[in-house]
Amino acid sequence: MLTLIVLTFALAFITLLMKRFVHSKYVGLITLVPFTLFITFLSYIPKVREGTNVFFKNEWIPSLGISLDLKIDGLSLLFSLLITGIGTLIYLYASSYMRGHVYLHRFFCYLGLFMGAMLGLVLSDNLISLFIFWELTSITSFFLIGFNNENEESRKSALWALSITGLGGFFLLSFGVMMGSITGTYSIQELLGQSEILKNHSAYILLISFLFAAAFTKSAQFPFHFWLPGAMKAPTPVSAYLHSATMVKAGIYLLARFTPVLGGEYEWNTTLQIAGGVTMLYGALHSVFRKDMKSILAYSTVSALGMLVFLLGVGTEKALYAASAFIVVHALYKASLFLITGVVDHSTHTRNINELGGIRHKMPWIAVAGLISALSCAGIPLTFGFIGKELIYEATLHYPLHTIAMILTVTAVVTNVFLTCSGFLVGLKPFFGKLTVRCAEIEKPEAVLWLPPLILAFFSVLFGVLPILADDGFVTALAHAINGKKIDQHLQIWHGVNRALILSGMTIGFGILLYFLFKKFRNPMRLTERFNAISPQNIFTLFVDKFRVFAFIYTRFFQNGYLRVYLMVIVIFVIGLVGYKLFEDVPLHVNTTGLSEFRVYELVVFLIMVVAILFTIRTSSRLTAIAATGVIGYCICLIFVFYGAPDLAMTQFAIDTLTVVLFVFVLFKLPAFLNLSNRAIQFRDAVISIAFGVLISLITLQALVSPADKEISRFYAENAYELAKGKNVVNVILVDFRGFDTLIETIVLSIAAIGVFSLLKYRASDEEISE
Amino acid sequence: MKRYRSKKEQDQTILRTATNYLLPVLLLFSVFVLLRGHYLSGGGFVGGLIASIAFVLHSFAYSTKQTLSLFQFSPMALIPAGLALSILSGLLPVLLGLPFMTGVWFADSVAVIGSVGTALFFDIGVYLVVIGVVLTILFTIAENV
């Protein structure tokens, strides 16, 4: 299974190289990638239906408890099926929709990477790898949302999406690390058994806060919802994919995944009910005020996500079962509606429903798909949406506390009324009524454009008429996985005349009324615009702007660009911190008796150094100063030689030479030497330097008396020849024992070289341009 | 101006003549230092520094441009080449089923060079990276500041 995910990533990168293939007429073949995956996942249905979970063990960093273990249970299987199934249709659709785009190969690369990341996310059984895939979805979706990168709005909304979901990712990591430190395992499967410990732990509230922060940002819950409507700047296939079945459902997945581990407590349920409830009302209300088909869908998606969070919050068996069904219901009709929007936009070049009407004469199949999806969204009998809605009302009506049950039900009904209306606005309004001027001249879309939404609509009806297929196939297994134990519920097409049915009827009735009301409304946006000032997006924008101002001031203060100031700050800081620690904690005990006598040549070297130092400070020529520091460096080399460190001496010697050369290169370009420092500054510098020198000397002397652990150096000395066949211990350490460090260091060096090169080269070429 | 240049050339006659002999000797020495590293003082890092100094000396005697013309390619190309060599030498044991960067050696030692193993190739990689880095930094600064 891991191989499949890795292969998905690899294929995505290969697509990048196959520019010619992607631009040829055979590009549709790329659909085989998600389709093969889809078939693979389908083959797991029989096993999972019986309630067995399939595990794939993959070691990664066993010493840290991090693995790439994958688990297929009802929850991950259903999400995988949605990701790959809808993915297949999106690939097919995009191969026509995006045809001729210059960067089509990049598009399919991003799409493939995103699909791989999503699969990894839902299949991971390890908190850390879950986090990694979670972040990968954020990053890849950034590229997808900002795909039209020459458009400023598009770039901006991609950045918003990345910032908000990235923020959530940070909380997910904190959550994972906390879970790991409390329970001692990162395996989600093992966490299931520690549910009681976690729920009674003092950090429970903190844990679920982190989890909620991650899930709410990803799944666009109020007040983090605004990145989702913004992300509509993406090409339509991307919106369809990200917002129906994948990206935004990741938060729902996360909550569902941890419901059996952390769910069921009062704080858990109440928070989710309130957050979900507010979001679903807010999104539904906003959706009917829009005229842009994609905006309507975006807000109704926000609302549907709210509904799912809300149902997970209600948390009863019925509610979890309803949530399971609704995930599928929503994915089917929402993806279909998005794809329809794409076709309409493609042929009429507008998404404004005021200008659209009567398109059914031009594209009958699209109209059929739109109609069915709108009906499923409204919950008309014989569509899957009807069954989903019944279940939701059943769940809210049977909430144990009566008063709360009433509130929950009313919230759900009101939301659904608005959702019905917005579904009609997108799925019916453009297709029925009189053919508008705008739509008179359009051509029939290709089959690959109308087939995918129609297939999705077909499933909406199929599951609506034969719910047993969905129930037996995956919904029961899904609910089982979310609940943690078996749920004895079944999807039924007819529950008899009960309260839920009456509510359904009311929903549809009011929904249709609202539809006729808003259909006529030319510009309802005016009504919402006056609230823009207090919209979460504005508040966030304000916060970000202020943060930037703060960052600017902060940077100006600490990073003022004077090397001497940096150096001084570092040295003073070291003196303060190390000095404090030294005098506070270590009994100062300088023992001079063990030191060896000054030998003549040492004394000579020492005197040369003193003279060189005096030259360095007193000279008024830069060249002399540099040469003098070079002399100091060479003297240190000699001392290394005296005390038996030839390797060190050689390196220091070479480095010193090169440093002097480097200075000389720069020196001639500098203006003439000017002595800008006055007495006070000189005095200050002297104090700092002397303090630093004294401190280092004290530490060195102190180190002599402290018993050092010779274990490590003895190991190296004894094993250098036996293990690494080298007699020069220093070199053996560098290239063998600690070769990895050396490797990283060479990489650091390379980065430094690239840094210098790009800084100077680009500046030079900029100047050439400006000339 | 012309006189000045010719005078400058005259000034550097000794340095130039010496450099012509010193450059190959120093490069040979740097390789020697690199190879002896495993048993005696030396190694890839120092070797690389010495080789760089040889080229810097050449650039002093002539000019940066002329030193660069000694290379078929930009010295910057040595950086990825060296890094690749180091990483590949670490990956070789992985192919044999050992952990990353385990030292693997040929059974028989080669004349002059001594025993050959992954550590040697790793060190050659370091050597190349160091030359590449030092020359890139120095020559970029010399040309652009």
Short mmCIF file of N, CA and C in Angstrom, two decimals, chain A residues 23 34 84 112 166 224 264 322 433 490 557 603 678 687 695 709 732 763:
data_model
loop_
_atom_site.label_atom_id
_atom_site.label_comp_id
_atom_site.label_asym_id
_atom_site.label_seq_id
_atom_site.Cartn_x
_atom_site.Cartn_y
_atom_site.Cartn_z
N HIS A 23 0.40 17.41 -23.39
CA HIS A 23 -0.22 18.31 -24.35
C HIS A 23 -0.75 17.58 -25.59
N PRO A 34 -5.51 7.60 -11.07
CA PRO A 34 -6.47 7.50 -9.96
C PRO A 34 -7.43 6.32 -10.12
N THR A 84 -9.98 8.83 -4.58
CA THR A 84 -9.58 8.27 -5.87
C THR A 84 -10.74 8.25 -6.85
N GLY A 112 -1.58 15.28 -8.81
CA GLY A 112 -1.12 13.95 -8.39
C GLY A 112 -0.49 13.99 -7.01
N GLY A 166 -1.88 26.18 7.40
CA GLY A 166 -0.56 25.98 7.99
C GLY A 166 -0.58 26.22 9.49
N PHE A 224 -12.67 30.68 10.77
CA PHE A 224 -11.55 30.46 9.86
C PHE A 224 -12.04 30.10 8.46
N GLY A 264 -17.01 12.14 23.10
CA GLY A 264 -18.03 11.71 24.06
C GLY A 264 -18.04 12.51 25.34
N ALA A 322 -25.57 9.40 10.83
CA ALA A 322 -26.01 10.44 9.90
C ALA A 322 -24.82 11.13 9.27
N GLY A 433 -36.14 27.98 -17.33
CA GLY A 433 -36.61 29.31 -17.65
C GLY A 433 -36.24 29.66 -19.08
N HIS A 490 -29.55 1.10 9.88
CA HIS A 490 -29.50 0.84 8.44
C HIS A 490 -30.17 1.95 7.68
N PHE A 557 14.94 47.25 14.72
CA PHE A 557 15.62 47.46 15.98
C PHE A 557 16.76 46.46 16.17
N LEU A 603 57.51 31.15 24.23
CA LEU A 603 57.60 32.56 24.66
C LEU A 603 57.75 33.47 23.45
N ASN A 678 35.55 57.55 18.79
CA ASN A 678 36.17 58.48 19.73
C ASN A 678 36.66 57.71 20.96
N VAL A 687 36.73 47.41 27.03
CA VAL A 687 36.14 46.72 28.18
C VAL A 687 35.50 45.41 27.74
N LEU A 695 37.03 35.95 30.35
CA LEU A 695 36.03 34.91 30.54
C LEU A 695 36.47 33.60 29.89
N ASP A 709 35.32 13.49 30.74
CA ASP A 709 35.00 12.11 30.42
C ASP A 709 35.82 11.70 29.19
N VAL A 732 39.60 9.93 10.60
CA VAL A 732 38.62 8.84 10.66
C VAL A 732 37.31 9.36 11.26
N ARG A 763 23.12 41.27 -7.77
CA ARG A 763 23.25 42.71 -7.63
C ARG A 763 23.95 43.27 -8.85
#
